[in-house]
Structure formats: C-alpha cells, structure tokens
Coordinates of C-alpha atoms and ligand atoms in Angstrom, one line a residue:
M374 CA -8.1 -0.7 13.2
A375 CA -10.1 -0.2 16.5
D376 CA -13.1 1.0 14.6
D377 CA -13.1 -1.9 12.2
M378 CA -12.7 -4.3 15.1
R379 CA -15.9 -2.8 16.7
G380 CA -17.7 -3.0 13.3
G381 CA -16.9 -6.7 12.9
L382 CA -17.9 -7.5 16.5
A383 CA -21.3 -5.8 16.0
V384 CA -22.5 -7.9 13.1
D385 CA -21.0 -10.4 10.7
G386 CA -19.8 -8.4 7.6
G387 CA -19.8 -5.2 9.7
S388 CA -16.3 -4.3 8.5
D389 CA -13.2 -5.6 6.7
L390 CA -12.3 -7.5 9.9
K391 CA -14.2 -10.7 10.3
M392 CA -13.7 -10.9 14.1
I393 CA -14.4 -14.6 14.1
L394 CA -15.7 -16.2 17.3
S395 CA -13.2 -18.9 18.2
F396 CA -15.5 -20.7 20.7
V397 CA -12.4 -20.9 22.9
N398 CA -13.8 -19.5 26.2
T399 CA -11.5 -21.1 28.7
L400 CA -7.8 -21.0 28.3
P401 CA -5.4 -23.8 29.5
T402 CA -5.0 -24.1 33.2
G403 CA -1.8 -26.1 33.4
N404 CA -3.7 -29.2 34.7
E405 CA -3.9 -30.8 31.3
E406 CA -2.6 -34.3 31.2
G407 CA -2.0 -37.0 28.5
L408 CA -0.4 -37.6 25.1
F409 CA -1.6 -35.2 22.3
Y410 CA -0.7 -34.5 18.7
A411 CA -1.0 -31.2 17.0
L412 CA -0.8 -30.7 13.2
D413 CA 0.1 -27.1 12.2
L414 CA -0.7 -26.2 8.5
G415 CA 0.9 -22.9 7.6
G416 CA 1.4 -21.0 4.4
T417 CA 4.8 -22.6 3.7
N418 CA 5.4 -25.3 6.3
F419 CA 3.5 -28.2 7.8
R420 CA 4.5 -29.2 11.3
V421 CA 3.7 -32.2 13.4
L422 CA 4.0 -32.1 17.2
R423 CA 3.6 -34.8 19.8
V424 CA 3.3 -33.5 23.4
Q425 CA 3.2 -35.4 26.6
L426 CA 1.5 -33.2 29.2
G427 CA 2.1 -34.0 32.9
G428 CA -0.4 -31.8 34.7
K429 CA 0.3 -28.8 37.1
D430 CA 3.7 -29.8 38.4
K431 CA 5.3 -31.6 35.5
R432 CA 3.8 -29.4 32.7
V433 CA 5.3 -30.4 29.3
I434 CA 7.2 -33.6 29.9
D435 CA 8.2 -34.3 26.4
T436 CA 7.8 -32.9 22.9
E437 CA 8.7 -34.4 19.5
F438 CA 8.6 -32.2 16.4
E439 CA 8.9 -32.6 12.7
Q440 CA 8.5 -30.0 9.9
V441 CA 8.2 -30.3 6.1
S442 CA 7.7 -27.8 3.4
I443 CA 4.3 -27.9 1.7
P444 CA 4.8 -29.1 -1.9
Q445 CA 4.0 -26.4 -4.5
E446 CA 1.4 -28.5 -6.2
L447 CA -0.7 -28.7 -3.1
M448 CA -0.8 -25.0 -2.6
F449 CA -3.2 -24.1 -5.5
R450 CA -6.8 -25.3 -5.1
T451 CA -10.2 -23.9 -4.4
S452 CA -11.5 -24.1 -0.8
E453 CA -14.3 -26.4 -2.1
A454 CA -11.6 -28.9 -3.2
G455 CA -10.1 -28.4 0.4
R456 CA -13.4 -30.0 1.7
D457 CA -14.0 -30.4 5.5
V458 CA -10.4 -30.8 6.8
V459 CA -11.5 -32.5 10.0
A460 CA -13.5 -35.1 8.1
C461 CA -10.6 -35.7 5.7
L462 CA -8.1 -36.1 8.5
N463 CA -10.4 -38.5 10.4
E464 CA -10.9 -40.6 7.3
A465 CA -7.1 -40.6 6.6
M466 CA -6.3 -41.8 10.1
E467 CA -9.0 -44.5 9.8
R468 CA -7.4 -45.7 6.5
Q469 CA -4.1 -45.9 8.3
G470 CA -5.7 -48.0 11.1
L471 CA -4.9 -45.3 13.8
D472 CA -7.1 -45.2 16.9
M473 CA -7.1 -41.4 17.0
R474 CA -9.7 -38.7 16.7
V475 CA -9.5 -34.9 15.9
S476 CA -10.8 -33.2 19.0
A477 CA -10.2 -29.5 18.1
L478 CA -9.6 -27.4 14.9
V479 CA -7.8 -24.3 16.0
N480 CA -6.7 -21.2 14.2
D481 CA -2.9 -20.8 14.6
T482 CA -3.1 -17.4 16.3
V483 CA -5.6 -18.9 18.8
G484 CA -3.2 -21.8 19.3
T485 CA -0.3 -19.4 19.9
L486 CA -2.4 -17.4 22.5
A487 CA -3.4 -20.6 24.3
G488 CA 0.2 -21.9 24.2
A489 CA 1.7 -18.7 25.6
R490 CA -1.1 -18.4 28.2
Y491 CA -0.1 -21.8 29.6
W492 CA 3.1 -20.2 30.9
D493 CA 1.9 -16.6 31.5
D494 CA -1.5 -15.4 32.7
D495 CA -1.0 -11.9 31.3
V496 CA -1.0 -13.0 27.6
M497 CA -3.9 -11.2 26.0
I498 CA -3.0 -11.0 22.3
A499 CA -1.2 -13.3 19.8
V500 CA 0.1 -12.3 16.5
I501 CA 1.5 -14.4 13.7
L502 CA 4.0 -12.9 11.2
G503 CA 5.0 -15.6 8.8
T504 CA 4.1 -16.2 5.2
G505 CA 0.8 -14.4 6.0
T506 CA -0.3 -12.6 9.1
N507 CA -3.1 -12.7 11.6
A508 CA -3.9 -11.7 15.2
C509 CA -6.3 -12.8 18.0
Y510 CA -7.0 -11.4 21.4
V511 CA -9.1 -12.0 24.6
E512 CA -12.3 -10.1 24.4
R513 CA -15.1 -9.6 27.0
T514 CA -18.3 -11.2 25.8
D515 CA -20.3 -8.1 26.7
A516 CA -18.3 -6.2 24.1
I517 CA -19.5 -8.6 21.3
P518 CA -23.0 -7.5 20.2
K519 CA -23.1 -10.3 17.5
L520 CA -23.1 -12.9 20.3
N521 CA -26.7 -11.7 21.1
G522 CA -26.3 -12.2 24.8
H523 CA -24.8 -15.7 24.6
A524 CA -22.2 -15.1 27.3
S525 CA -19.6 -17.7 28.2
S526 CA -19.1 -18.8 31.8
S527 CA -15.8 -17.0 31.9
G528 CA -17.2 -13.8 30.5
R529 CA -14.4 -13.8 27.9
T530 CA -13.7 -15.4 24.6
I531 CA -10.9 -15.4 22.1
I532 CA -11.6 -13.4 18.9
N533 CA -9.7 -14.2 15.7
T534 CA -9.5 -10.8 14.0
E535 CA -8.3 -12.0 10.6
W536 CA -6.5 -8.6 10.6
G537 CA -4.7 -9.3 7.3
A538 CA -7.9 -8.1 5.6
F539 CA -7.6 -4.6 7.1
S540 CA -7.4 -1.8 4.6
N541 CA -9.1 1.3 5.9
G542 CA -6.9 4.3 5.4
L543 CA -3.7 2.3 4.6
P544 CA -1.5 4.5 2.4
L545 CA -0.5 2.4 -0.6
T546 CA 2.2 3.0 -3.2
E547 CA 2.0 2.2 -6.9
F548 CA 4.1 -0.9 -6.1
D549 CA 1.5 -2.2 -3.6
K550 CA -1.4 -1.5 -6.0
D551 CA 0.4 -3.3 -9.0
M552 CA 1.3 -6.2 -6.8
D553 CA -2.3 -6.5 -5.5
A554 CA -3.7 -6.4 -9.0
A555 CA -1.3 -9.2 -10.1
S556 CA -2.1 -11.4 -7.0
I557 CA -4.5 -14.3 -6.8
N558 CA -6.8 -12.3 -4.5
P559 CA -6.9 -8.7 -5.9
G560 CA -8.5 -6.2 -3.4
E561 CA -8.2 -8.6 -0.5
Q562 CA -5.8 -9.0 2.4
I563 CA -4.3 -5.5 1.9
F564 CA -2.7 -5.2 5.4
E565 CA -1.2 -8.7 4.9
K566 CA 0.2 -7.6 1.6
T567 CA 2.1 -4.7 3.2
I568 CA 3.5 -6.5 6.3
S569 CA 3.9 -10.3 5.8
G570 CA 6.7 -12.5 4.5
M571 CA 5.1 -13.6 1.3
Y572 CA 5.0 -10.1 -0.1
L573 CA 7.9 -8.0 1.3
G574 CA 10.4 -9.5 -1.2
E575 CA 8.0 -9.0 -4.1
I576 CA 7.4 -5.3 -3.3
V577 CA 11.2 -4.9 -3.2
R578 CA 11.5 -6.6 -6.6
R579 CA 8.9 -4.2 -8.1
V580 CA 10.8 -1.2 -6.7
L581 CA 14.1 -2.5 -8.1
L582 CA 12.5 -3.2 -11.5
K583 CA 11.4 0.4 -11.7
M584 CA 14.8 1.7 -10.7
A585 CA 16.4 -0.7 -13.2
E586 CA 14.1 0.5 -16.0
A587 CA 14.0 4.2 -15.2
G588 CA 17.5 4.7 -13.8
S589 CA 19.6 1.8 -15.1
L590 CA 20.3 0.6 -11.5
F591 CA 21.9 -2.6 -12.8
G592 CA 23.1 -1.2 -16.1
D593 CA 21.7 -2.3 -19.5
P594 CA 19.8 -4.4 -20.4
V595 CA 17.5 -4.7 -17.4
P596 CA 18.1 -8.2 -15.9
E597 CA 15.6 -10.7 -17.2
K598 CA 14.9 -12.2 -13.8
L599 CA 13.6 -8.9 -12.4
F600 CA 10.5 -9.1 -14.6
T601 CA 8.9 -12.3 -13.2
P602 CA 6.3 -11.6 -10.6
F603 CA 6.1 -13.7 -7.4
S604 CA 8.9 -15.8 -9.0
L605 CA 10.9 -16.2 -5.8
R606 CA 8.4 -15.5 -3.1
Q607 CA 9.5 -18.2 -0.7
V608 CA 13.1 -17.2 -1.1
L609 CA 12.9 -13.4 -1.4
T610 CA 12.1 -12.3 2.1
P611 CA 14.9 -14.4 3.7
D612 CA 17.2 -12.9 1.0
L613 CA 16.3 -9.3 2.2
C614 CA 17.2 -10.4 5.7
A615 CA 20.5 -12.0 4.6
M616 CA 21.4 -8.8 2.6
Q617 CA 20.7 -6.6 5.6
K618 CA 23.1 -8.7 7.7
D619 CA 26.0 -7.7 5.4
S620 CA 28.2 -5.3 7.3
S621 CA 31.3 -5.6 5.0
S622 CA 32.6 -2.4 3.3
D623 CA 32.1 -3.7 -0.2
L624 CA 28.8 -5.4 0.5
E625 CA 30.1 -8.6 -0.9
A626 CA 27.2 -10.7 0.4
V627 CA 24.6 -8.3 -1.1
G628 CA 26.5 -8.6 -4.4
S629 CA 26.4 -12.4 -4.4
I630 CA 22.8 -12.6 -3.4
L631 CA 21.9 -10.2 -6.2
N632 CA 24.0 -12.4 -8.5
N633 CA 22.1 -15.5 -7.5
T634 CA 18.6 -14.2 -7.4
V635 CA 18.6 -11.5 -10.1
G636 CA 21.5 -12.7 -12.1
V637 CA 23.5 -9.4 -12.2
R638 CA 26.9 -8.1 -11.3
S639 CA 26.3 -5.0 -9.2
S640 CA 28.3 -1.9 -8.5
L641 CA 28.8 -0.9 -4.8
T642 CA 26.4 2.0 -5.4
A643 CA 23.7 -0.3 -6.7
R644 CA 24.2 -2.6 -3.7
R645 CA 23.8 0.4 -1.3
V646 CA 20.6 1.4 -3.1
V647 CA 19.2 -2.2 -2.9
L648 CA 19.9 -2.2 0.8
E649 CA 18.1 1.1 1.3
V650 CA 15.1 -0.2 -0.6
C651 CA 15.0 -3.4 1.5
D652 CA 15.3 -1.4 4.7
T653 CA 12.5 1.0 3.6
I654 CA 10.0 -1.8 2.8
V655 CA 10.9 -3.8 5.9
K656 CA 10.7 -0.7 8.1
R657 CA 7.2 0.1 6.7
G658 CA 6.1 -3.5 7.3
G659 CA 7.4 -3.8 10.8
R660 CA 6.0 -0.4 11.8
L661 CA 2.6 -1.1 10.4
A662 CA 2.5 -4.4 12.2
G663 CA 3.4 -2.6 15.4
A664 CA 0.7 0.0 14.7
G665 CA -1.8 -2.9 14.3
I666 CA -0.9 -4.2 17.7
V667 CA -1.3 -0.8 19.2
G668 CA -4.8 -0.6 17.5
I669 CA -5.9 -3.8 19.3
L670 CA -4.4 -2.7 22.6
Q671 CA -6.2 0.7 22.4
K672 CA -9.5 -0.9 21.5
M673 CA -9.1 -3.2 24.5
D674 CA -8.1 -0.4 26.8
N675 CA -10.9 2.0 25.7
D676 CA -13.6 -0.6 26.1
S677 CA -12.4 -1.7 29.5
R678 CA -12.0 2.0 30.7
G679 CA -8.3 1.8 31.2
L680 CA -7.9 -1.7 32.6
V681 CA -5.3 -2.8 30.0
F682 CA -2.7 -0.1 29.9
G683 CA -2.5 0.1 33.7
K684 CA -1.1 -3.4 34.1
R685 CA 1.3 -5.8 32.5
T686 CA 0.0 -7.1 29.2
V687 CA 1.9 -9.7 27.1
V688 CA 1.6 -10.0 23.3
A689 CA 2.8 -13.5 22.1
M690 CA 4.4 -13.4 18.7
D691 CA 5.3 -16.2 16.3
G692 CA 6.0 -16.9 12.6
G693 CA 9.1 -17.1 10.5
L694 CA 9.2 -13.4 9.6
Y695 CA 9.2 -12.3 13.3
E696 CA 11.5 -15.1 14.4
H697 CA 14.2 -14.7 11.7
Y698 CA 14.2 -11.0 10.8
P699 CA 15.8 -8.9 13.6
Q700 CA 15.4 -5.5 11.8
Y701 CA 11.7 -6.2 11.2
R702 CA 11.3 -7.0 14.9
R703 CA 13.1 -3.9 16.0
Y704 CA 11.0 -1.6 13.7
L705 CA 7.8 -3.3 15.1
Q706 CA 8.9 -2.7 18.7
D707 CA 10.0 0.9 18.0
A708 CA 6.6 1.7 16.5
V709 CA 4.8 0.3 19.5
D710 CA 7.0 2.3 21.9
E711 CA 6.6 5.5 20.0
L712 CA 2.8 5.2 19.7
L713 CA 2.2 4.2 23.3
G714 CA 4.8 6.4 24.9
D715 CA 7.4 5.3 27.5
E716 CA 5.1 4.8 30.5
I717 CA 2.5 2.6 28.9
S718 CA 4.9 0.7 26.6
S719 CA 6.9 -0.4 29.6
N720 CA 3.8 -2.4 30.6
V721 CA 3.4 -4.0 27.2
I722 CA 5.7 -7.0 26.7
I723 CA 6.1 -8.2 23.1
E724 CA 7.7 -11.6 23.2
H725 CA 8.4 -14.5 20.9
S726 CA 6.5 -17.6 21.7
K727 CA 8.3 -20.2 19.5
D728 CA 6.0 -22.8 18.1
G729 CA 3.5 -22.0 20.8
S730 CA 0.8 -22.6 18.3
G731 CA 1.3 -26.4 18.1
I732 CA 1.5 -26.7 21.9
G733 CA -1.5 -24.4 22.3
A734 CA -3.5 -26.5 19.9
A735 CA -2.5 -29.6 21.8
L736 CA -3.6 -27.9 25.1
L737 CA -6.9 -26.9 23.6
A738 CA -7.4 -30.5 22.3
A739 CA -6.6 -31.7 25.8
A740 CA -9.1 -29.4 27.4
N741 CA -11.8 -30.4 24.9
S742 CA -11.0 -34.1 24.7
K743 CA -13.0 -36.9 26.1
Y744 CA -9.7 -38.4 27.2
A745 CA -8.7 -35.4 29.3
Ligands
ADP960 P1 3.9 -20.5 7.8 O1 3.6 -21.0 9.2 O2 3.0 -19.4 7.3 O3 4.2 -21.6 6.8 P2 6.4 -19.6 8.9 O4 5.9 -19.0 10.2 O5 7.2 -20.9 8.9 O6 5.2 -19.7 7.8 O7 7.2 -18.5 8.2 C1 7.7 -18.7 6.9 C2 7.9 -17.3 6.3 O8 8.9 -16.6 7.2 C3 8.6 -17.3 5.0 O9 7.6 -17.3 3.9 C4 9.4 -16.0 4.9 O10 8.7 -15.0 4.4 C5 9.7 -15.8 6.4 N1 11.1 -16.1 6.7 C6 11.6 -17.4 6.9 N2 12.9 -17.4 7.1 C7 13.3 -16.1 7.1 C8 14.5 -15.4 7.3 N3 15.7 -16.0 7.5 N4 14.5 -14.0 7.2 C9 13.3 -13.4 7.0 N5 12.1 -14.0 6.8 C10 12.1 -15.3 6.9

C-alpha cells in the first residue's frame, strides 16, 4: 500500500492508486460563519444538509438533515451521461429560481477529514467504509513529485488515495475472482471488493452456494434464490450483521433471515455454518481495512522520519458499514493494534465521525465562498 501510494504521488498513472490532488490546502479553522448547504451523493444514499456556522465561539449553531435512497434507475449510466455535475446542479438551481451557487465539489473522504479536523487538530486520515470505500490523508507537498514544485502556502495538501483500486499482492479466493468477473467493472476496485458493504454479502452468498451445491448445506434441491448474483446487494450486508447479533441457542433470528432472503428452512447446524462463513468474510474485510490504514500511517511516518507515530494521530471514520457493523469495527481495530504494536497503537485514535462529510463539505464551501 505504501509503495503504491508513492508510485501514484510520483506521476499520474504511476500505480493502481490514483493519489488525486484535492486542491484542499487549508483546513477549516473554526472561524467559518454563515448559512451553507451540503449535498452528499453516496453509493446508496443521497443526503442534504443545511448548516448554520457561527464562527469560533458558537461553532455549529444549527443543522438540518434529510436522507433519501437513490432510486435504482438512476444508478446505472455512463460517466458521460453524468456530465459535469456542478454545471448540472447550477442549472437545476437556476430553473428552480434559487439564488444559490455551488462553491466547492468535494470528495466525501476529503469532506470527512475537513469535518473532523474542525473539532480536532490531530485528524490526519479519513476513511469511508460504506457501500464502497476510500481514504484520504494530509500529505506534505514536498513528498508529492507530481506537483512539480507547486507548493501550497501551508506546505500540505489533502490527497485522495482512491484506495479501493489497490490490488498489489492481495490474496484472493475463487469467490473473489468469480464475483469480480461477474461485476460491472471486472479487474477494477479489487480492495473495495474485499472490504466494502456492497460486496461482503455477495461473497457470503457465493460461499454458501458452493456449500449448498457441494455439501447440501440447505438440503436438496439447492434454494433457487442462492443462484442470483448481486440480487440483494443493498440488503445482504445488513443481514450478515443482523445474523451475527443472534445470541439465542437455536439461532432463531439467523433461521428467519435465511428464510426471508434465501427462502429455506435451515437446520441448527446449517445456521452455525452460515454464521461462521459471515464471520470469516467480515473478519477478513475488517482486518484488510485496518491493514490499509496501517499502510497509510507507515507511509506518513517513514516519509516524515518518525513524526507520525511519536504523537497522537486521529483517523476519522465514516460510512454505513463502519457505523452499523460492530464486529467489522472490532476486527479493523484489532488488526491496527496487532500491526502497530501496543505502544504506537495507543497514539493512533480511530474514531467515528458521523456525517462529518456533509459538515466538512459545508466548511470547505464556507472557506472557499465569496460570501465567507
Ligand atoms: P453510501 O454513502 O455509500 O451511500 P452509506 O455510508 O450510507 O453508503 O452506507 C451504506 C452501506 O452500509 C450499505 O450498502 C451497507 O453495505 C452498509 N450498511 C448499512 N446498514 C448496515 C447494517 N445495519 N449492518 C451492516 N452494514 C450496513
């Protein structure tokens, strides 16, 4: 991960990691004031946030928030048909007679970092684990050869790693490979496909299908619903989480979820096997995500000759998978602790920054707005 980060910082196309310059060189100070809106377009949900910022003392005076699911029919188009989103949004607001302008287009990880930094100066990394995944971090401009000497006044800038595209040396199973081949973007976003919410449930489905076919896990015949790829991708990962919450002796909740999603009556043995499969896939996902965070931290520490691990460093986390899946969160934290060791990991604080992305985008809009 650290090597690929360096490759992407050296030259565009230098590795799987795009290491995109965010052009955000100054982070929020807390002095921002005024009324701002942020629109957050995720892989599943669309959120609208209205924030009243009151400056240094009053900080966030008021927020209003609404969230809707993105309709399926809007999810499948080419990026050309997505056109320039800022131009589209400005045109739409004009059509509605609104006296508003878009002042910043912000990646959601960058928004999360900015939002968390507003409250805590030690935030250096932000990670989203939702439908998809991504991470960004604060980099020194002298460590970015592709900037060709264009330093920012702060000497730092936020780099959007697009780490979902990482694949170098990732061990993949037959289930990962088959899922990738059947996906809309084969060969791409391999790290994302092993750790993020859109895929965990689908990998479990593929493992269960093989167990049903080869070992009659659910008896005969193999349940019809187990054959459909990506059929329940929105629902599946929360289902894994709900099944893992079941602590009853007969695993009744697991049984009823299997009945609803796969359409089978399951034996207790089968339920136990399903839980073990869920746990295995979620454990791998959480641990790989943790390893990715350690990769970024190690890169930052090596290149600053030990300036990162010697002090408190905060990693701001957001996204539905991280927020709602306690086992995933625990596996992630365990991997970070194991890889860094007790002493260093006690300095690394991994914390949830709920909906920080919207507030962060609003803060960046404020900092870059002619009204600020
Ligand atoms: P996005 O911003 O990408 O639209 P979110 O951050 O809202 O997505 O996260 C949505 C994803 O989070 C879902 O696709 C699902 O994978 C995961 N998720 C949502 N609720 C749960 C839950 N209860 N348990 C586990 N995962 C969940």
